[in-house]
Coordinates of C-alpha atoms in Angstrom, one line a residue:
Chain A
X1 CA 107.2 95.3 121.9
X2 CA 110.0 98.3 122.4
X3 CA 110.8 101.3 121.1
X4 CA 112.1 100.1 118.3
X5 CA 108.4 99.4 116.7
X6 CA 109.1 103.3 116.1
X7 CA 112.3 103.0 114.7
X8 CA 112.0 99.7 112.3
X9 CA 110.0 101.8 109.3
X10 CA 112.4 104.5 109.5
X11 CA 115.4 102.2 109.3
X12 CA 113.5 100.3 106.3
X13 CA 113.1 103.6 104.7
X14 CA 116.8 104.5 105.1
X15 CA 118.3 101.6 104.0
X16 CA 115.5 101.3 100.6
X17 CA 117.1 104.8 100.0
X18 CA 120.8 103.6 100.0
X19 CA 119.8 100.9 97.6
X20 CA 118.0 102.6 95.5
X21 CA 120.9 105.5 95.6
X22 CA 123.5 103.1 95.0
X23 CA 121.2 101.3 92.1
X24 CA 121.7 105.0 90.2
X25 CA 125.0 105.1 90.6
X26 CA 125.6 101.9 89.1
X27 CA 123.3 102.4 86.4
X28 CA 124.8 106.4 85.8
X29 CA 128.3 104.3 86.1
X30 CA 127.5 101.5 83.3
X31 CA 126.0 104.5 81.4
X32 CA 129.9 105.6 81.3
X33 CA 128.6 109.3 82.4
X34 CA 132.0 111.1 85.0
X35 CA 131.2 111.1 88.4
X36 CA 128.9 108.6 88.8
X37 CA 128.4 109.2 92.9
X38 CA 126.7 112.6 92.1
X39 CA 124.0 111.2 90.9
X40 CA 123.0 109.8 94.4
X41 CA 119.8 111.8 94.6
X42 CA 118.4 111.0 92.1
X43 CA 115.7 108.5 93.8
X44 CA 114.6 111.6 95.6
X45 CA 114.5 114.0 92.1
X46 CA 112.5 110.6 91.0
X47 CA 109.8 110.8 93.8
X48 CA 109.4 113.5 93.8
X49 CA 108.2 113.5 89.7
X50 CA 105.9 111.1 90.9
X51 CA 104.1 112.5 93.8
X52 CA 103.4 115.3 90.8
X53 CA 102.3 113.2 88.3
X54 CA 99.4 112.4 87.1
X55 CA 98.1 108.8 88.2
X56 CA 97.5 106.7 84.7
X57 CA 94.2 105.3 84.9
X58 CA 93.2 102.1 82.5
X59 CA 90.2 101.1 81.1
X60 CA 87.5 99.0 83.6
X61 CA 90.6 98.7 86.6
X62 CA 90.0 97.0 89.5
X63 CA 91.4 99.7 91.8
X64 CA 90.3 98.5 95.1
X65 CA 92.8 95.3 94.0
X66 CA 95.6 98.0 92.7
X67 CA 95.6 100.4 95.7
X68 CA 95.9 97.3 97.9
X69 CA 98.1 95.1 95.7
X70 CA 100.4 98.2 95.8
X71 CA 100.4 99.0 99.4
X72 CA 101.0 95.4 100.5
X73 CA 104.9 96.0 99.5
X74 CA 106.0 98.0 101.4
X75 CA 103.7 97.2 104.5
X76 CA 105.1 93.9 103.9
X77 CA 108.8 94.8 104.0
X78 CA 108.2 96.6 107.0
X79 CA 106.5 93.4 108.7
X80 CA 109.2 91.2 107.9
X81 CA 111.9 93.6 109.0
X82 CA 109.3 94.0 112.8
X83 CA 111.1 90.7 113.8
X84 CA 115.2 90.8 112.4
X85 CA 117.3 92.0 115.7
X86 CA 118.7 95.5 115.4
X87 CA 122.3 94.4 117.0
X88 CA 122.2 95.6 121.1
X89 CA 118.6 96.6 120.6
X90 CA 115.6 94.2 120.7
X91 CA 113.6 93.1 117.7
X92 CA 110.5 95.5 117.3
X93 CA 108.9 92.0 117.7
X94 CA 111.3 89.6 119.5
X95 CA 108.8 86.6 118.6
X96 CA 109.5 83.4 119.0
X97 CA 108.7 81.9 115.5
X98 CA 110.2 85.4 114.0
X99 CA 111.6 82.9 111.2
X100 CA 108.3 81.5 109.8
X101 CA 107.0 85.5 110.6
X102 CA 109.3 86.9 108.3
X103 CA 108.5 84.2 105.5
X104 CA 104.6 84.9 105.9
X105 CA 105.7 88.9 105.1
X106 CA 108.0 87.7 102.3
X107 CA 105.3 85.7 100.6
X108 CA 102.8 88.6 100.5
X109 CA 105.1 90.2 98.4
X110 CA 103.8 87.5 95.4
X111 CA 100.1 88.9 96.6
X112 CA 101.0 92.6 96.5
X113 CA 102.5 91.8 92.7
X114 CA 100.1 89.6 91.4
X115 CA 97.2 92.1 92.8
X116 CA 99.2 95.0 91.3
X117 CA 100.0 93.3 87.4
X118 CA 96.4 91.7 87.1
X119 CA 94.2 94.9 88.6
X120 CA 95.2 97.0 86.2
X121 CA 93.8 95.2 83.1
X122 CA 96.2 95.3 80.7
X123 CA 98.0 92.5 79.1
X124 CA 102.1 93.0 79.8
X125 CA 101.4 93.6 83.5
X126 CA 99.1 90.4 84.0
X127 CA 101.7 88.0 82.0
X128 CA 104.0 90.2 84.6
X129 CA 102.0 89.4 88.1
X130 CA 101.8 85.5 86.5
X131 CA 105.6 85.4 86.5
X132 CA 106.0 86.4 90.2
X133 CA 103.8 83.4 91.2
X134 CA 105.9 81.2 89.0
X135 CA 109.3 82.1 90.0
X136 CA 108.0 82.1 94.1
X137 CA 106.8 78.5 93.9
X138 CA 110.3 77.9 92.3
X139 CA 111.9 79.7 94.7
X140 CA 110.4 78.9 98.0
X141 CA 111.0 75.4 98.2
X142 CA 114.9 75.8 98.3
X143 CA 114.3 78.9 100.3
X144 CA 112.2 76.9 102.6
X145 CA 114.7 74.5 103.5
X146 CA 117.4 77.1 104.0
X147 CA 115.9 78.8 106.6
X148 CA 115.0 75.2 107.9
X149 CA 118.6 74.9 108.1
X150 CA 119.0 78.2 110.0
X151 CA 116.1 77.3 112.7
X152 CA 117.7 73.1 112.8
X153 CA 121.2 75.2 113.5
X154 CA 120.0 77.4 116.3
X155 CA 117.5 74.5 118.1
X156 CA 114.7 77.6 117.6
X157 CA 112.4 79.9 115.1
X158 CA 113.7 83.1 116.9
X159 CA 116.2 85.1 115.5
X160 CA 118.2 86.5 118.6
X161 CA 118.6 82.5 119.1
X162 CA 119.9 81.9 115.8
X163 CA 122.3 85.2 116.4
X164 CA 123.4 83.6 120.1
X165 CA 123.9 80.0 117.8
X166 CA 126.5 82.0 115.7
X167 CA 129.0 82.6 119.1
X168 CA 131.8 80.0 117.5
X169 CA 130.6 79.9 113.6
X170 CA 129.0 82.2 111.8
X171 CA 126.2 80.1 110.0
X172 CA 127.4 81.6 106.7
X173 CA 130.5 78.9 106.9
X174 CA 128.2 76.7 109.0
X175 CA 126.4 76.1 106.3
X176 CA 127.5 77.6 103.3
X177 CA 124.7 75.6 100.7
X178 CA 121.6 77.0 102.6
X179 CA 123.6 80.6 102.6
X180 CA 124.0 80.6 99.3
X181 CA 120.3 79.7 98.5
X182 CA 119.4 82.5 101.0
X183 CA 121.1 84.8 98.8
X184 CA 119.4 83.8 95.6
X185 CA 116.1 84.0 97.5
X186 CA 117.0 87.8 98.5
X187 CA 117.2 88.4 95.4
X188 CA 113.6 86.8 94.2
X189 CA 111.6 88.4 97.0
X190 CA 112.4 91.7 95.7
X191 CA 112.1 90.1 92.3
X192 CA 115.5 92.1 91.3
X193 CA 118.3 91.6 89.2
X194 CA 118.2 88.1 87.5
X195 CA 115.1 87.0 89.3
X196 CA 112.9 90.3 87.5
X197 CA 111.5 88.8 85.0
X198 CA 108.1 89.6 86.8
X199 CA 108.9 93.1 86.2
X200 CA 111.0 92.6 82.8
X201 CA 111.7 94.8 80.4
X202 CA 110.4 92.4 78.0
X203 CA 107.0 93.1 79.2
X204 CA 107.6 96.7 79.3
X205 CA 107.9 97.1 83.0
X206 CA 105.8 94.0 83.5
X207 CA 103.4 94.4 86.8
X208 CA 104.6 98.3 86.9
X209 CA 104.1 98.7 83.5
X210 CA 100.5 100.3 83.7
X211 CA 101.6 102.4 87.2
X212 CA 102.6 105.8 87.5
X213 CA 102.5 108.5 89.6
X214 CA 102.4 107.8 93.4
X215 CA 101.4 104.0 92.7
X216 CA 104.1 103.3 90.8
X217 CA 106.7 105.7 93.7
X218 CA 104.7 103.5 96.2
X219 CA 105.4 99.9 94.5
X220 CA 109.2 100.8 94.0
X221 CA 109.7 102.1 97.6
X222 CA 108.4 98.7 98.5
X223 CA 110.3 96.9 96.3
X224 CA 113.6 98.4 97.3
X225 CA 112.4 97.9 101.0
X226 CA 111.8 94.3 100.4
X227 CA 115.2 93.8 98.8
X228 CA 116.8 95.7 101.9
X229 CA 115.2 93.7 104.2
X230 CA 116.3 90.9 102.6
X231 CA 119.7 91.8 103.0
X232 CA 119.3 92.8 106.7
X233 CA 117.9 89.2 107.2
X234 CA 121.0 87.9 106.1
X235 CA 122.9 89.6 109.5
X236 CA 121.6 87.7 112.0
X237 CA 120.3 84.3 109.7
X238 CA 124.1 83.8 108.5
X239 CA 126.5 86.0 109.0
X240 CA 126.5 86.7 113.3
X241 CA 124.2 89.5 113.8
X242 CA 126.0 92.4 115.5
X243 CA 129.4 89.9 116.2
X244 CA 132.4 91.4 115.6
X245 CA 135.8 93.4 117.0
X246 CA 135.8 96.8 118.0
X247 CA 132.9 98.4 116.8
X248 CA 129.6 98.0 118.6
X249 CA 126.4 95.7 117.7
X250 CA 124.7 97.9 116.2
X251 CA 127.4 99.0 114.1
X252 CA 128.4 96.0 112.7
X253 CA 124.5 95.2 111.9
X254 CA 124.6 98.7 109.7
X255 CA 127.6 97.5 108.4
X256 CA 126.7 93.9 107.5
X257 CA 123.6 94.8 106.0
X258 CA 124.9 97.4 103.9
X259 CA 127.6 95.3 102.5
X260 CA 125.2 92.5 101.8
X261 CA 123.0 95.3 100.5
X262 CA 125.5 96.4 98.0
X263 CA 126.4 93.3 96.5
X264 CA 123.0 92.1 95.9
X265 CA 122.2 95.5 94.0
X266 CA 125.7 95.2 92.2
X267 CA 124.5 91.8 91.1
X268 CA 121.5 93.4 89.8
X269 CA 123.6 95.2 87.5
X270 CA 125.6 92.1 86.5
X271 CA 123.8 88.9 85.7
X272 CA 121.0 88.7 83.1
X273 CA 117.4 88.5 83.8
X274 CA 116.6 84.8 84.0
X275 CA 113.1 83.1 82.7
X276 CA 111.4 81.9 85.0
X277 CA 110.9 78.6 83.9
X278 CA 114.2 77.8 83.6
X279 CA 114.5 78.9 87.3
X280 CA 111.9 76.8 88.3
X281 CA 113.9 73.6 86.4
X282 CA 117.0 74.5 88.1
X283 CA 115.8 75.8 91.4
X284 CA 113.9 72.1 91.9
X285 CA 116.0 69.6 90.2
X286 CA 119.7 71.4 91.4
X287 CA 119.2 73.8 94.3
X288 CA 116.4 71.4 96.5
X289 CA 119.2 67.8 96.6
X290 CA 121.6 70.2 98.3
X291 CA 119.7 71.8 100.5
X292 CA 118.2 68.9 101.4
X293 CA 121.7 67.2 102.2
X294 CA 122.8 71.0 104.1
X295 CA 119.7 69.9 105.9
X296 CA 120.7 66.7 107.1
X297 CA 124.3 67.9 107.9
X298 CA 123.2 70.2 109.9
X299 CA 120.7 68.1 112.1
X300 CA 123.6 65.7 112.3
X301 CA 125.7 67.7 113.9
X302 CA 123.1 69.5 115.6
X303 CA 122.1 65.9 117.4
Chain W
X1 CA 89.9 93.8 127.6
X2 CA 91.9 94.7 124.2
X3 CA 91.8 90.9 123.8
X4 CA 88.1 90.7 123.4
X5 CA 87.7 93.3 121.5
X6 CA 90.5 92.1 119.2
X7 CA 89.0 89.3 119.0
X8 CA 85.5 90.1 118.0
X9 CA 86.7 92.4 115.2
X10 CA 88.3 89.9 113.9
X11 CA 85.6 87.4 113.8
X12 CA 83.0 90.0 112.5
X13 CA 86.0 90.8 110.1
X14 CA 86.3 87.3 108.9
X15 CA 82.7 86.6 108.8
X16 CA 82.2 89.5 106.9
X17 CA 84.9 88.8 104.1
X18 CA 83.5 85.2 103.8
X19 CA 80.5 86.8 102.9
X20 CA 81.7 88.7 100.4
X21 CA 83.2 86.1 98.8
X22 CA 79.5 85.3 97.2
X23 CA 78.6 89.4 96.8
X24 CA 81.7 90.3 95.0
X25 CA 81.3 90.4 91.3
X26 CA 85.1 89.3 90.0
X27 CA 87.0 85.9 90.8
X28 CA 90.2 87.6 92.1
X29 CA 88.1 89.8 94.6
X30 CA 86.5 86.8 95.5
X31 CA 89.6 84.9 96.0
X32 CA 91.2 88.1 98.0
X33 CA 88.0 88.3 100.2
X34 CA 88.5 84.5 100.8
X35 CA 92.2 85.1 101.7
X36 CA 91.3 87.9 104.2
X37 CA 88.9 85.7 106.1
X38 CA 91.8 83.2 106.6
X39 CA 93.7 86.3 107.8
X40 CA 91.4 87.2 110.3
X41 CA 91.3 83.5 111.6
X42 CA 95.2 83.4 111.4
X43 CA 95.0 86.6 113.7
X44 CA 92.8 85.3 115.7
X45 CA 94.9 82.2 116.5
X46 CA 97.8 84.6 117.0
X47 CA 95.4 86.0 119.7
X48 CA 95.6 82.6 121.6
X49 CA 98.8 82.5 121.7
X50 CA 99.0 79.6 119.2
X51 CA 101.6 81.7 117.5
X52 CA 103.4 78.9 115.6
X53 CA 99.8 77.8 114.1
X54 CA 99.1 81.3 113.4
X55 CA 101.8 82.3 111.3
X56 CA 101.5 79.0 109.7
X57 CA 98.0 79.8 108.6
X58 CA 99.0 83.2 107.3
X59 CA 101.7 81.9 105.2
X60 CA 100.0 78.9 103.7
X61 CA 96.9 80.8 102.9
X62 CA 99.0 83.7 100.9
X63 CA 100.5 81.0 98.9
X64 CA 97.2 78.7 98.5
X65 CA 94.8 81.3 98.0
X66 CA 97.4 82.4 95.3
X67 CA 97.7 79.6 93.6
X68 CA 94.1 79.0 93.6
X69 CA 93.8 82.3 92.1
X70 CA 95.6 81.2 89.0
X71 CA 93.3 78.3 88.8
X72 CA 89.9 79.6 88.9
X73 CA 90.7 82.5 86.8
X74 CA 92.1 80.1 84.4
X75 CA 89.1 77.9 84.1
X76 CA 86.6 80.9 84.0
X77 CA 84.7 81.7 80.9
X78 CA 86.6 85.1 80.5
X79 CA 90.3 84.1 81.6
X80 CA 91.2 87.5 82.3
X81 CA 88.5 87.8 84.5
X82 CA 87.7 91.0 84.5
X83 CA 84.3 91.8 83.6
X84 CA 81.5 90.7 86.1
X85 CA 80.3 87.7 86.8
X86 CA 78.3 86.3 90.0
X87 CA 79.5 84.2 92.4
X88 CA 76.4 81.9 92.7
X89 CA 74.4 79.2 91.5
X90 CA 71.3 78.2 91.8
X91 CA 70.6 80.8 94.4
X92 CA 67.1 79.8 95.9
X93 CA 68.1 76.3 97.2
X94 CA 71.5 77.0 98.1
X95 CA 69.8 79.8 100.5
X96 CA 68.1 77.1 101.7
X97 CA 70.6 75.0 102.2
X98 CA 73.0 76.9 103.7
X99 CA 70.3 78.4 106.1
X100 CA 69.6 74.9 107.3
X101 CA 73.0 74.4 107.6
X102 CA 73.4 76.8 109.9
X103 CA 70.4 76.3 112.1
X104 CA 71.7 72.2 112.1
X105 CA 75.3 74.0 113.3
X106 CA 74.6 76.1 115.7
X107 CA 71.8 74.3 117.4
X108 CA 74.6 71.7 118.1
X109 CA 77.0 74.6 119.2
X110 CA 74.0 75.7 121.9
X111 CA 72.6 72.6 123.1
X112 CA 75.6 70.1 123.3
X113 CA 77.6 69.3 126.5
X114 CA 80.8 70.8 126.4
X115 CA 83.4 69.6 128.0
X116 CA 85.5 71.3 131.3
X117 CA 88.8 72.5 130.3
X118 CA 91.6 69.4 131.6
X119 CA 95.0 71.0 132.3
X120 CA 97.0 74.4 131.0
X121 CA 98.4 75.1 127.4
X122 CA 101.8 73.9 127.6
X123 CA 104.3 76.4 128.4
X124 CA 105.8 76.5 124.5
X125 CA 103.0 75.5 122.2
X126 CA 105.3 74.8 119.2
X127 CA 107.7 72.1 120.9
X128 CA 104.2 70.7 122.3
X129 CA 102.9 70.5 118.8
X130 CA 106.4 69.7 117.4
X131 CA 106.8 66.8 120.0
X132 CA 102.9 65.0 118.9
X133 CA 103.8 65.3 115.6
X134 CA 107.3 63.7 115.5
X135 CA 107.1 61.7 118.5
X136 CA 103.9 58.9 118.6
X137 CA 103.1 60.1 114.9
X138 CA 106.6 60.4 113.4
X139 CA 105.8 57.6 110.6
X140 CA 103.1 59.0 109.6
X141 CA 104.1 62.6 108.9
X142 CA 107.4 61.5 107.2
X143 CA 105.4 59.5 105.3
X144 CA 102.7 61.6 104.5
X145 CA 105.7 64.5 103.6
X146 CA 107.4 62.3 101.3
X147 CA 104.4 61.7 99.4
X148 CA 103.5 65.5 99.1
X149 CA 106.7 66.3 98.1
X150 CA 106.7 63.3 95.2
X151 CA 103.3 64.4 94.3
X152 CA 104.3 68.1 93.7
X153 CA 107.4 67.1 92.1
X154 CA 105.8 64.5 90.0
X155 CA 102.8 66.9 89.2
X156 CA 104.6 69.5 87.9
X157 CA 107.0 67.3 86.1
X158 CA 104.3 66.4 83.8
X159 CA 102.7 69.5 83.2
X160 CA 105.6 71.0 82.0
X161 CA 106.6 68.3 80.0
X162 CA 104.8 69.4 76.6
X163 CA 105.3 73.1 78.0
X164 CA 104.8 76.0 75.2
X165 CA 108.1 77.1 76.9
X166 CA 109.9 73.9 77.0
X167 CA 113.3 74.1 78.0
X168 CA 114.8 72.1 75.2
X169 CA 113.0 73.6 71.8
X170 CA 114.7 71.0 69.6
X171 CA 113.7 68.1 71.8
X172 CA 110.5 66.9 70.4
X173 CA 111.1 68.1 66.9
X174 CA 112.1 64.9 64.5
X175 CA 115.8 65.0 64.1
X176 CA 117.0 64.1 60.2
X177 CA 119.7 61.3 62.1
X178 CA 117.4 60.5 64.4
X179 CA 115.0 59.2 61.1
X180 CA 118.2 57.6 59.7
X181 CA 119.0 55.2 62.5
X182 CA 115.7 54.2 63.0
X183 CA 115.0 53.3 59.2
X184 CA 118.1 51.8 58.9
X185 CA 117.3 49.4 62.5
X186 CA 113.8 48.6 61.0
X187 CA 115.6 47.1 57.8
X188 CA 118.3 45.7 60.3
X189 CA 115.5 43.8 62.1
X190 CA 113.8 42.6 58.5
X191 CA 117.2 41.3 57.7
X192 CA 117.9 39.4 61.4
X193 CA 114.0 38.2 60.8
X194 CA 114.9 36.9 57.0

């Protein structure tokens, strides 16, 4: 425990912004409109149309199971993120299994979704909160093993040890199957870009389809805090936590982060929505033999 | 001090949302209330220090209690699961069962002999549990993971097989050459047999 248990939600909110800010842009950018950056605000014109509105309100809802489906994702980001190493600064939570931690948070996310699409009884969002426990059992295996690979590499569950493993070679070339995976799986646990079928526009917004208001301001801010948590996992998992020239830790964290950030939201913008069941074929019978074989390179060279 | 009361909170907590499991009139409430009594007992592991275990409780019960969810809602009488149903059967003699489960329980909790603690908790609970697993009981486990992993594998293998969603849609539909070659094999064979 530090200071930093302060700090860690504020940072989480921060960088969800910049996403989110950054997701407009592109999107303003594709739409071909001049000056695309301008339009940087305009998840803050967006929440605050929310906060104003109205909350939609179906017929026979479980709400107990909405209001807590929908508050688990951002609580959830924010646990996860209690436990990645700010560069210089401690961990809000320097624990020694912080790896297996941060998967417990990442797996609530499927909870928070499935709560969220099935509470609200209406048909698009259940098939929606269905998908996000498909494409998570597809995903997790390969994940699994990943950040197996990560915790074999360092000899230990805690990230500032996986970070102090990284001294010669960043994990990220190390190990560039399970980095790869990683990446995919940063995408899934925010269920974004080609992994959001759960929220697809073929199901009309899928589990968010029946939320508005502050619900639905509530589940997005989670969902871009779970994608930029993601991303800031990736820092001291693969790519050498605050290591590098010049600049301070901390910097090269912020930096790191944000560049990992930006091309998984730019990948958003650029690969079509997969279905999920054609994830799960590929994720088990192509991703899993390679990470298994990452695996046993790495514990090779690790003996 | 903050440990025991910690500690009791949680237990009350996780005795309390096991209860509710049987009050609760939907199956997903009931699954959720099931999930936070593992929670509670995942905390309360944490609260031992048994971090490792801990976490590893948390995790496996989002996922379980998530999959199970599927399940029984899928097997209910009303799939979506949203209008009421109760939670129990045959309610008079599973009060009495369960009560005289209980007295059986804990009268063994109170009257048995329990043993003096032997030793301290190793210094890092993890490697401890790490080294029993993989060290006298490595053949086992490798075993025993191999064989999970087949069995999920293999499960899933076959129940997507005649998927509504099948991956190939012109797989299992009868192919016009397919027919072809076949007739013309059969007459082959009637020919070799002649």
């Amino acid at each position: 425990m530090s200071e930093s248990v302060l700090v860690v939600p504020l940072l989480v909110a921060l960088l969800a912004f910049a996403a989110a800010a950054f997701d407009a842009v592109l999107a303003a950018s594709a739409a071909g409109s001049p000056g695309a950056w301008r339009v940087w605000d305009a998840p803050l014109r967006e929440a605050a149309r929310l906060l104003v509105r109205q909350r939609r309100n179906t017929l026979a809802a479980d709400r107990l199971l909405r209001r807590t489906g929908i508050a688990v994702l951002p609580v959830a980001a924010v646990l996860a993120a209690a436990v990645l190493p700010l560069g210089g600064a401690d961990a809000a939570s320097d624990s020694s299994i912080g790896i297996v931690w941060f998967n417990a948070a990442e797996v609530a996310v499927w909870a928070g979704v499935w709560l969220a699409g099935w509470s609200v009884n209406s048909a698009y969002s259940l098939v929606g909160g269905y998908r996000i426990i498909a494409q998570g059992l597809a995903y997790e295996l390969p994940h699994m093993f990943a950040l197996i690979t990560v915790g074999v590499g360092a000899e230990s569950l805690r990230f500032a040890d996986a970070v102090s493993a990284q001294h010669g070679l960043w994990f990220a070339v190390q190990m560039p199957v399970a980095f790869a995976v990683y990446l995919l799986s940063a995408l899934a646990m925010a269920f974004w870009g080609p992994l959001a079928s759960p929220v697809g526009r073929d199901l009309a917004g899928g589990a968010m389809a029946e939320l508005s208001g502050a619900d639905r301001l509530v589940f997005l801010a989670g969902r871009y805090a779970m994608l930029a948590v993601a991303a800031a996992a990736t820092v001291p998992l693969f790519l050498g936590g605050g290591a590098g020239p010049l600049l301070p830790a901390w910097l090269w964290t912020l930096v790191k982060t944000l560049a990992v950030l930006a091309a998984l939201v730019w990948a958003g913008h650029r690969v079509p929505v997969l279905r999920m069941d054609r994830f799960m074929g590929f994720a088990w019978t192509v991703l899993i033999p390679p990470t298994l074989l990452q695996l046993l390179v790495t514990s090779l060279i690790a003996l | 001090m903050w440990r025991d009361a910690a500690f009791w909170i949680l237990a009350v907590l996780s005795v309390g949302t096991g209860a509710a499991v049987f009050v609760v009139d939907s199956m997903a409430r009931a699954t959720f209330a099931l999930l936070a009594s593992f929670l509670c007992v995942g905390a309360v592991l944490l609260l031992i220090d048994l971090h490792y275990l801990g976490v590893l409780v948390v995790l496996m019960m989002i996922m379980e209690m998530l999959v199970m969810a599927v399940f029984m809602i899928m097997y209910m009488m009303n799939p979506a699961g949203l209008m009421p149903m109760t939670m129990v059967h045959n309610h008079r003699n599973a009060l009495g069962i369960s009560a005289g489960v209980f007295v059986l329980l804990a009268g063994g909790i109170l009257t048995v002999r329990w043993p003096h603690r032997e030793g301290a908790p190793p210094a890092d609970p993890t490697r401890a549990l790490g080294e029993a697993l993989m060290g006298p009981k490595m053949l086992v486990m490798m075993v025993i993971g191999l064989a999970i992993l087949a069995t999920m594998i293999a499960s899933v293998v076959l129940a997507t097989h005649r998927g509504r969603y099948d991956q190939d849609e012109h797989e299992h539909e009868p192919q016009p050459q397919d027919a072809h070659e076949h007739h013309a094999h059969e007459h082959h064979g009637h020919g070799g047999a002649a």
